[in-house]
XYZ file of C-alpha atoms in Angstrom:
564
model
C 51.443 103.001 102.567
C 52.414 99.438 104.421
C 54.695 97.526 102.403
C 53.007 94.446 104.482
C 51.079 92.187 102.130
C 47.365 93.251 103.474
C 44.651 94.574 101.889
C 41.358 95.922 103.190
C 37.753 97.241 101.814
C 35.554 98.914 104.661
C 32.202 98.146 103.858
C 29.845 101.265 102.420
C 26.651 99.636 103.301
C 24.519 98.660 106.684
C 25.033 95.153 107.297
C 21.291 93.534 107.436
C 20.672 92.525 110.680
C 17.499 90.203 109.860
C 16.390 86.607 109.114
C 16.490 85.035 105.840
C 12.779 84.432 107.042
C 12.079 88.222 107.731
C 13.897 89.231 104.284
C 11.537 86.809 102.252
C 8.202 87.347 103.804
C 8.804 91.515 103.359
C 10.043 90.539 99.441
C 7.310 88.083 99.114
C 4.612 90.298 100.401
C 5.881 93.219 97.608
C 6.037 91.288 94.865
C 3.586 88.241 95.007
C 3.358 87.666 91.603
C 6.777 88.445 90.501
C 8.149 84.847 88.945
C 11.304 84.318 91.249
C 12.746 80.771 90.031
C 12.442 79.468 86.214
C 13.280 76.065 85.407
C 13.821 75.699 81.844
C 14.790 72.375 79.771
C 16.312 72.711 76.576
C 13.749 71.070 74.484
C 11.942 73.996 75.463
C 10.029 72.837 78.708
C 9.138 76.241 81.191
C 8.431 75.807 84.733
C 8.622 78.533 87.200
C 7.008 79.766 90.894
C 6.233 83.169 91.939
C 6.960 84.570 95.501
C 3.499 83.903 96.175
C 3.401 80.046 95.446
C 7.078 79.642 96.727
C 6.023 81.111 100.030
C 2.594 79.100 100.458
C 4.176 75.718 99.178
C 7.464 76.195 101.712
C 5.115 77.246 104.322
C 2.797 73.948 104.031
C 5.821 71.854 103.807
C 7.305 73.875 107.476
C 4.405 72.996 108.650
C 4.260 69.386 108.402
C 7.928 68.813 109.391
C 7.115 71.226 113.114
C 4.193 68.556 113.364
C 6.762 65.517 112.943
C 8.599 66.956 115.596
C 11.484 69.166 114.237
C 12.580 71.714 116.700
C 14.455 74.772 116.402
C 18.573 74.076 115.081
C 17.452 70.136 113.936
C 19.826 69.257 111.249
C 18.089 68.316 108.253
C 19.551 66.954 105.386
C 18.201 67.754 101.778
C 19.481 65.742 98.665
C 18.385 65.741 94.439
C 19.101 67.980 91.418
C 18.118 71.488 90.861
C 14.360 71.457 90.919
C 11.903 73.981 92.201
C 10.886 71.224 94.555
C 14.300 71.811 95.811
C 13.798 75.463 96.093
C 10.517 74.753 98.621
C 12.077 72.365 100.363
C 15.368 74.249 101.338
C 12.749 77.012 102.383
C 10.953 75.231 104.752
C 13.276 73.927 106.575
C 14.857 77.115 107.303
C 11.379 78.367 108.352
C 10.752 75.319 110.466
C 13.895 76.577 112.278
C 16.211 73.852 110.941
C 19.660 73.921 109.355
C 19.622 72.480 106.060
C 22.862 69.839 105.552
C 23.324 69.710 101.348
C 24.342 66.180 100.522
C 26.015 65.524 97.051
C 26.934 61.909 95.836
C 30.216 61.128 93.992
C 30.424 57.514 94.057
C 27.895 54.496 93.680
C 27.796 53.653 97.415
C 25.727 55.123 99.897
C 28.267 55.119 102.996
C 29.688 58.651 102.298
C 25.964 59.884 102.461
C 25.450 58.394 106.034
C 28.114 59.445 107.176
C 27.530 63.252 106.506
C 24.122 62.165 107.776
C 24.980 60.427 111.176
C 28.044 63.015 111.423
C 25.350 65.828 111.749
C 23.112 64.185 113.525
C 20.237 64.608 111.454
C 16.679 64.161 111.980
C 15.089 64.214 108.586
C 15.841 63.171 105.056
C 14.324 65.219 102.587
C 15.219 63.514 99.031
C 13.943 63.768 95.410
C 14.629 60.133 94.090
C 15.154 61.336 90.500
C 13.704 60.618 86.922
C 13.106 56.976 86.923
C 14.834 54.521 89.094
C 17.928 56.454 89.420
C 18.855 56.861 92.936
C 16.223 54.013 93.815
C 19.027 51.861 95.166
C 21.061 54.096 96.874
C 17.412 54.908 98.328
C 16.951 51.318 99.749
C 20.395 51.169 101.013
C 19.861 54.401 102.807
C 16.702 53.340 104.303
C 18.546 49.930 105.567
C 20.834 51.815 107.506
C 18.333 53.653 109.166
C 17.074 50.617 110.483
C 20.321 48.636 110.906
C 22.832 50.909 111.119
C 24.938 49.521 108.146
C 25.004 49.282 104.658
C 23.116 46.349 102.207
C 22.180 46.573 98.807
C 19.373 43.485 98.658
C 17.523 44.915 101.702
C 14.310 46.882 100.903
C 11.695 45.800 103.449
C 10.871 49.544 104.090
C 7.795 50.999 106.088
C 7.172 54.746 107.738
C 8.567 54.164 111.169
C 12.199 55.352 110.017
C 13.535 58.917 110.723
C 11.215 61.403 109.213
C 11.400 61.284 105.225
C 9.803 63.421 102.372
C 10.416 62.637 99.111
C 10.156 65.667 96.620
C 8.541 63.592 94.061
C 5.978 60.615 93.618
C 7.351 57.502 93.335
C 5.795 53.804 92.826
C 8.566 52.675 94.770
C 8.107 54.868 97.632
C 4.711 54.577 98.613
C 4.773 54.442 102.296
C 6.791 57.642 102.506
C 4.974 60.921 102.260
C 5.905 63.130 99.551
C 5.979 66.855 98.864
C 3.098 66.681 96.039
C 0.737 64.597 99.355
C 2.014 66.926 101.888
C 1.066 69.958 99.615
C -2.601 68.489 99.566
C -2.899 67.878 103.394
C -5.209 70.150 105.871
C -3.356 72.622 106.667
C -2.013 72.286 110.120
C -1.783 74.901 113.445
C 2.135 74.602 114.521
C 3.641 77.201 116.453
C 6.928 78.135 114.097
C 9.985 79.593 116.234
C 11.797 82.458 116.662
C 14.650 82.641 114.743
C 17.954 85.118 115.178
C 20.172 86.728 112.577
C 23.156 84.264 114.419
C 21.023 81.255 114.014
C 22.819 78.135 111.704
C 21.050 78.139 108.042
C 22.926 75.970 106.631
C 25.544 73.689 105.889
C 27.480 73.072 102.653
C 29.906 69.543 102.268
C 32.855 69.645 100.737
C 35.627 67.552 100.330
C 38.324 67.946 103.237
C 42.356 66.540 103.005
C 41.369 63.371 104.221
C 39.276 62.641 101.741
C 36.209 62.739 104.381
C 33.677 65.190 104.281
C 33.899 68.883 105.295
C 30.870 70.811 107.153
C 30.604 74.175 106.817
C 28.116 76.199 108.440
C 26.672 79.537 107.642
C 24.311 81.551 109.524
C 21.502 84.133 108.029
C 23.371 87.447 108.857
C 26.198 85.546 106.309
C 23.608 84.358 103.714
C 21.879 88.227 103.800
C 24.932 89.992 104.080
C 27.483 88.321 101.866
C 28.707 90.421 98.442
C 28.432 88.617 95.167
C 29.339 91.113 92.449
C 29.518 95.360 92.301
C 26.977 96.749 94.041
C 23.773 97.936 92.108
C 20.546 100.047 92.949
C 17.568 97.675 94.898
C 15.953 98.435 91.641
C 18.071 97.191 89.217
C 18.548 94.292 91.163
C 14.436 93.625 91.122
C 14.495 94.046 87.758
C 17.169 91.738 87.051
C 17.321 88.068 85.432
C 20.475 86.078 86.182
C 20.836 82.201 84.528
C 22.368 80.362 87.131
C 22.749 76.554 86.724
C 25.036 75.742 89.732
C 24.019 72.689 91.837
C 22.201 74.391 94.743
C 23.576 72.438 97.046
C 27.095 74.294 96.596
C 27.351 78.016 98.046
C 27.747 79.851 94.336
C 24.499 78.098 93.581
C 22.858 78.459 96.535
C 18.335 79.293 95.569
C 18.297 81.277 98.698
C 20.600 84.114 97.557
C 17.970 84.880 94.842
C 15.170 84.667 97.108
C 16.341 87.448 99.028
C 17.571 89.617 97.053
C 14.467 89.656 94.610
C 16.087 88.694 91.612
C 14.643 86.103 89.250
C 16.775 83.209 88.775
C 16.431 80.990 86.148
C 18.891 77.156 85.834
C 18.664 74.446 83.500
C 19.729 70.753 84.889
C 23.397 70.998 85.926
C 24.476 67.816 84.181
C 23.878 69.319 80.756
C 26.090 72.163 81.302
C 28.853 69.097 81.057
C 27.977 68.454 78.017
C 29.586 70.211 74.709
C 27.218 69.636 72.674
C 24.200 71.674 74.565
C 26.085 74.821 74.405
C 24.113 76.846 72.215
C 21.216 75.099 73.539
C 21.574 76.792 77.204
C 22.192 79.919 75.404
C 19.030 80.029 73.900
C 17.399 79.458 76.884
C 19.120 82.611 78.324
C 17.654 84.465 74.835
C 14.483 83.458 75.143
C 14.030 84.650 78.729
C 15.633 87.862 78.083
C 18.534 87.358 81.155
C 20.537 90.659 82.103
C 23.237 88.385 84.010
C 24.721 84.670 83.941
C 26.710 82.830 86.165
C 28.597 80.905 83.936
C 32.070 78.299 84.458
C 34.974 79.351 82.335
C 34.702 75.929 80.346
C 30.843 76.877 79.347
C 33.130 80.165 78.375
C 35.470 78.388 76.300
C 32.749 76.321 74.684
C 30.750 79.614 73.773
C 34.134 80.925 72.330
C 34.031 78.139 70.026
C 30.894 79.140 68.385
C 31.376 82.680 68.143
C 31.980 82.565 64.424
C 29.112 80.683 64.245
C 26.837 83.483 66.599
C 24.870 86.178 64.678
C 22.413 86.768 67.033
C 22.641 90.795 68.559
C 21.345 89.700 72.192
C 24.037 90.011 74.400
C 24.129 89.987 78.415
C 24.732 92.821 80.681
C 27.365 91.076 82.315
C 28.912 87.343 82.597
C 30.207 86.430 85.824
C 32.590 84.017 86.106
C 34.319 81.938 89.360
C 35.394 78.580 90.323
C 38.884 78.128 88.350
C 41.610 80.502 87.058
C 40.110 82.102 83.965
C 42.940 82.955 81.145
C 42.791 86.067 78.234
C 41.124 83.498 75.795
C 38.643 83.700 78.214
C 37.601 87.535 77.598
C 37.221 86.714 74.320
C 33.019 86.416 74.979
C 32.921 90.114 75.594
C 31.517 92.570 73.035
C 29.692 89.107 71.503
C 28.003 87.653 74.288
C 28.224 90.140 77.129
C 28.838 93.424 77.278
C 31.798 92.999 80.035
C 33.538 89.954 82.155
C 33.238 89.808 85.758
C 35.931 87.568 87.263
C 35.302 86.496 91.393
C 37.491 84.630 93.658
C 35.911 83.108 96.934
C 35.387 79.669 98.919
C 32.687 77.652 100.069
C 34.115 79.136 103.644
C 34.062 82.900 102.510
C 31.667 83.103 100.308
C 33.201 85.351 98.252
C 36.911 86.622 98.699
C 37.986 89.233 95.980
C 36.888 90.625 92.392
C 38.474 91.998 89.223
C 36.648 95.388 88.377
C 34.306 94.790 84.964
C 36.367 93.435 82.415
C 35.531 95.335 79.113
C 37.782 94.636 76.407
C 39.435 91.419 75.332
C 42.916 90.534 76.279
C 43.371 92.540 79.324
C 44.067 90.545 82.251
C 47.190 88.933 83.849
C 47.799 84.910 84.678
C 46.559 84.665 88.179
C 44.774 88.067 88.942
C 41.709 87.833 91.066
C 41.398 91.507 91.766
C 40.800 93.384 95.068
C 38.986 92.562 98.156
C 35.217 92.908 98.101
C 33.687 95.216 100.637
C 33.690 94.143 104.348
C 36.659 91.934 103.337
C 40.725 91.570 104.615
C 43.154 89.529 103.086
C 46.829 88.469 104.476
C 49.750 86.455 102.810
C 51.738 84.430 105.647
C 54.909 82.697 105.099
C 55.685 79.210 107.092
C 55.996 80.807 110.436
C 52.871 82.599 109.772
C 53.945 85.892 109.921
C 52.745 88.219 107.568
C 55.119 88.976 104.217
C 55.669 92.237 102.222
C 53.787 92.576 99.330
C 55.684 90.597 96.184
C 56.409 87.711 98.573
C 54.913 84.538 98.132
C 53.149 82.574 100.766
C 49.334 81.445 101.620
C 46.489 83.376 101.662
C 43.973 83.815 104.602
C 40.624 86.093 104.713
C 39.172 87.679 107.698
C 35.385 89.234 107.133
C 32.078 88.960 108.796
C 30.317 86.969 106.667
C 33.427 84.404 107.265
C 31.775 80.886 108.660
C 32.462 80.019 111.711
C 34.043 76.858 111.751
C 33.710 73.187 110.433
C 30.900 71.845 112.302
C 32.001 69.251 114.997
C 35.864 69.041 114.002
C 38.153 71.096 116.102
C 41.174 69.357 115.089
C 40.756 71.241 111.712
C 39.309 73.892 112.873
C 42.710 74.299 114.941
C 44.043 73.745 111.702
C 42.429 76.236 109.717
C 42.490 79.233 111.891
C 45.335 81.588 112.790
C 44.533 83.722 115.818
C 42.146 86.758 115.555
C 40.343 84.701 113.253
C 42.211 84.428 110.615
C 40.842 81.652 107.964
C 43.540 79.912 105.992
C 42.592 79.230 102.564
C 44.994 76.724 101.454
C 46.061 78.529 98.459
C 49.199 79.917 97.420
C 50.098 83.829 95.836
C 50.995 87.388 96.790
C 49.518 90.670 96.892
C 51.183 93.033 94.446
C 52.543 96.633 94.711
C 49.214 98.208 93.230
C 47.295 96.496 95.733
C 45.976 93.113 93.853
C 45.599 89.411 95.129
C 47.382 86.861 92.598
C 46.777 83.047 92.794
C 49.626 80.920 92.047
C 49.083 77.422 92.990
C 48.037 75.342 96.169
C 49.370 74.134 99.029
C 47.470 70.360 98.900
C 47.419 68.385 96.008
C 43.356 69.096 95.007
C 42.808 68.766 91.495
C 40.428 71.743 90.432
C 38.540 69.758 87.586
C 35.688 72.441 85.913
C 34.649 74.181 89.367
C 34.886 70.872 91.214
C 37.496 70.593 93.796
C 38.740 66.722 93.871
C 40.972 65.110 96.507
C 42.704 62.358 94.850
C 42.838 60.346 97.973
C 38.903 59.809 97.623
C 39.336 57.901 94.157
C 42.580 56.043 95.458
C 40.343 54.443 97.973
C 37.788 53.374 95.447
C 40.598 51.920 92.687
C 42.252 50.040 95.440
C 39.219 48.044 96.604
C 39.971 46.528 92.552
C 41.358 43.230 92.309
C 45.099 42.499 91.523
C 45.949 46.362 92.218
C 48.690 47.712 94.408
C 49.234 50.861 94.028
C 46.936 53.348 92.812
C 47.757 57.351 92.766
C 45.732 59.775 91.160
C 47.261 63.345 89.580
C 45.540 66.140 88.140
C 46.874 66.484 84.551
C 46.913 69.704 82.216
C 43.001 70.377 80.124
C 42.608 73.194 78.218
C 38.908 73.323 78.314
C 38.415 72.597 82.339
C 41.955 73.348 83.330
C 42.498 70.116 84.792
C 41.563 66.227 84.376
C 42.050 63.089 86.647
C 44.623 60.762 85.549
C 44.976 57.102 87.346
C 48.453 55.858 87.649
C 48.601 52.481 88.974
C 50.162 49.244 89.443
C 49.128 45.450 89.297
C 50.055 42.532 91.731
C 52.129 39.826 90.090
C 50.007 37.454 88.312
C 47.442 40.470 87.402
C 47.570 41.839 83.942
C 44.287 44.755 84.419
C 44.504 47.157 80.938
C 43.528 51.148 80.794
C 40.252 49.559 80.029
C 39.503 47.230 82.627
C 40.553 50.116 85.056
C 37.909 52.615 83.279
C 35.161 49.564 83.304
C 35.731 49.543 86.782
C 35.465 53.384 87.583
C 32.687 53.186 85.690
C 30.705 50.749 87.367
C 31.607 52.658 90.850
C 31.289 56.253 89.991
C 28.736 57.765 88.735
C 29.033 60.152 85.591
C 27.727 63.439 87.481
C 26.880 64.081 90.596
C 23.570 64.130 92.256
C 23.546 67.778 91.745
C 24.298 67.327 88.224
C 28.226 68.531 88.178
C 31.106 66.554 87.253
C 31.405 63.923 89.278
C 35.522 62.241 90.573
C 35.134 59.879 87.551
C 38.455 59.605 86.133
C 39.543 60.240 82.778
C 42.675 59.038 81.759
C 44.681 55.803 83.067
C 48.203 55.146 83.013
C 49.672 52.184 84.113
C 53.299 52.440 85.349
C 55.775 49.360 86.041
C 57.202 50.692 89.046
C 55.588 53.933 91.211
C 58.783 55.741 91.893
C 60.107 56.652 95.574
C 61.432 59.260 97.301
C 64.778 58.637 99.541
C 62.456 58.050 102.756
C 60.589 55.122 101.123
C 57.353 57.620 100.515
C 55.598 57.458 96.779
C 57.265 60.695 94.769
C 54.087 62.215 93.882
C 55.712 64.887 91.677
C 57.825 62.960 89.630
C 54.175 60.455 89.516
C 52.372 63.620 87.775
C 55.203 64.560 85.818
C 55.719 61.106 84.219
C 52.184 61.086 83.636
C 51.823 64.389 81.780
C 54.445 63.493 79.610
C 52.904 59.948 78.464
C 49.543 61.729 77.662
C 51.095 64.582 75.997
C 53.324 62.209 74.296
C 50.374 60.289 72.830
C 48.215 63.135 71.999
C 45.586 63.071 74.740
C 46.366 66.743 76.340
């Protein structure tokens, strides 16, 4: 056996060489009344869609975007909560032959929205404007620069001759846009769809790159059809299968398609109340009530769920909880034999899709700090040290996947793409660990200073550049602090001008009139939590800000005064 840190898993299945189109029409037409996506709110509202009425619905909506003029590999982006709406929209414009661009929102401005919009030259804007008037103004401003090319908050002198839009629900505000409920009701139309190819773009998922800008990363259908999300199981069991899911679409662990294909029924809540403590027991009941065999669940719902098990004397329990996003820790386990029958524990990336597993977890207390298993099936895995040479196993250095179902780059940036790729197509992950003598992966830190708040990924840079467009501040550096429930919070450090005296509180005023609480796809948002503010930011030698000495000063105020 190699004493090289590599590992391998062959693959023990065909890959599928079909469409994500193909795969759903041959589901669709086998089970046409088999309820596929279940929206359920937890004051005990029940919406769902069968294949039949989720392929008639996305097919109308294709339809109409062909006859607007969308052409084969059009970028289109799609933006809102998890909806069903969502679910048809995402679906049509993969059948229109267009590559859906998901768009998330962090902060109250709309200019990091047009600029994954203009960046991938998109051609449509398909958008659900919310409950109420809650996206209304980022709305307007969005529809400005579509007609002048920059941002303005008071302009909203809007008509139909901007780049196509569809909202995916009525609004009174919105009137001279068509919207999915009006397309829905048109005549149906005679478009000529086109062919599509297993190595066609599907879509594209943002996320946050070093720079603070925005990340594109594409995935084809062979990936979406062909990428491993948990131990294999019969076709069968898979059909008959009911996973909870709440995961913003728009990111790839909570990506609608995945069920579609594969046949089993998903059902999600609103991602924003996940966030919230208090509805805990509340989403639980929802996976009761509709009987789930699986759940996709964050290990802070986990530790929340761990504080009521005293509490729990219900005897439905899940098949299986599967877990990913953060490092998950023994007190973790502790929801097996009381809410699930075993743990399932996944490492991956929005890149990868999904990297390595831990084999079923089945009794409490049996895992170690930074373990995330083996490779899945079809997968390699490497540890480099800094002249990127592979290390022997026990060595610490960074971690980089190969695997078929790897994307292919970061659409339109080959500066990072030259960053991010070691020859024979290699993908560098960016974290740090080593591969042990019996053969598993374990994650020890990262080489960039992301804070991993929940399953959010946050570059500190992006809030920086908010907090220093304040007033009478000048400096501003933002460190990811200790939390036991999310494994890490945002903490501002920062320092005034001379002459300005700005408190904790007029900092989190400010945050909070620029972030938003959650994101449009209902997860945690970059708000920060905790603000510190320092006399002095202290230096390195070379005149550069000493970022670790920052974080460590920091920790030791808030544990000092109770907060972590």
């Amino acid at each position: 056996m190699s004493d090289f840190s590599y590992l391998s898993a062959p693959r023990t299945t065909p890959y599928n060489y079909r469409t994500v189109v193909d795969v759903f029409n041959e589901t669709s037409t086998s089970y046409p009344e088999k309820e596929i996506l279940i929206y359920r709110g937890i004051d005990g509202t029940r919406n769902a869609l069968t294949y039949h009425q989720l392929q008639n619905e996305a097919t109308k909506l294709a339809r109409y975007l062909v006859s607007k003029g969308i052409k084969k590999g059009d970028k289109i982006a799609l933006f809102g909560p998890n909806t069903l709406e969502w679910v048809i929209a995402e679906l049509a414009i993969i059948m229109a032959g267009g590559v859906v661009v998901h768009v998330t929102l962090s902060i109250t401005d709309v200019k990091d929205l047009w600029e994954i919009f203009s960046s991938a030259d998109c051609k449509a804007f398909l958008i659900d404007p919310g409950k109420g008037e809650k996206y209304l103004d980022m709305i307007f401003q969005l529809i400005a620069l579509f007609r002048r090319r920059r941002p303005s908050r008071d302009y909203k002198d809007i008509n139909s001759n901007d780049p196509t839009l569809v909202f995916l629900r009525k609004s009174e505000h919105l009137t001279s846009y068509e919207d999915l409920p009006g397309v829905l009701q048109m005549k149906e139309m005679e478009v000529e769809f086109p062919t599509l190819y297993p190595e066609d773009e599907i879509m594209i998922f943002t996320t946050s790159g070093s720079t603070g800008k925005p990340k594109m990363v594409s995935h084809t259908h062979f990936d979406v059809n062909n990428v491993e999300l948990g131990p294999e199981r019969p076709k069968a069991l898979t059909l008959a299968g009911k996973m909870y899911n709440d995961r913003p679409f728009a990111w790839g662990a909570g990506s609608p398609i995945l069920a579609v294909c594969r046949g089993e029924t998903r059902v999600f809540c609103d991602s924003s109340i996940v966030t919230e403590k208090s509805s805990t027991m509340k989403i639980w009941e929802v996976i009761r009530e509709e009987k789930c065999t699986t759940a996709l669940l964050m290990p802070s719902f986990l530790a929340d769920l761990i504080s009521q098990k005293e509490n729990y004397k219900e005897s439905f329990k899940l098949q299986a909880i599967i877990t990913t996003g953060q490092p998950i820790e023994n007190y973790h386990t502790q929801v097996i034999d009381t809410y699930a029958r075993f743990l399932i524990f996944g490492y991956g990336s929005t890149e990868s899709s999904m990297i390595s597993m831990l084999p079923p977890i089945t009794s409490a207390g049996t895992i170690k700090a930074g373990d995330v298993g083996t490779p899945i099936p079809g997968t390699e895995v490497k540890v480099i040290g800094e002249n990127l040479n592979v290390l022997k196993k026990g060595e610490t250095g960074e971690i980089c996947i190969r695997s078929r179902y790897l994307f292919n780059g970061y659409y339109q940036n080959e500066e990072l793409n030259k960053e991010a790729f070691l020859p024979g197509k290699w993908f560098r992950s960016g974290d740090v660990g080593h591969i042990t003598k019996d053969d598993h992966i374990i994650i020890e830190g990262r080489t960039k200073d992301v804070i991993s708040r929940g399953t959010q990924r946050i570059m500190p840079c992006t809030i920086e550049d908010v907090i220093l467009q304040m007033n009478g501040i000048k400096f501003a550096i933002v460190v990811g602090v200790p939390d036991k429930r999310l494994y890490e919070e945002v903490c501002v450090c920062y320092v005034t001008e001379p002459g300005f005296d700005l408190s904790p509180s007029d900092l989190k005023q400010f945050c909070k009139d620029n972030f938003v609480m959650y994101d449009s796809t209902g997860g945690l948002a970059e708000a920060p939590t905790y603000f510190l503010r320092f006399c002095k930011i202290p230096l390195l030698d070379v005149g550069k800000i000493n970022k670790r000495k920052v974080k460590a000063d920091a920790i030791q105020r808030l544990r000092t005064q109770g907060l972590i």
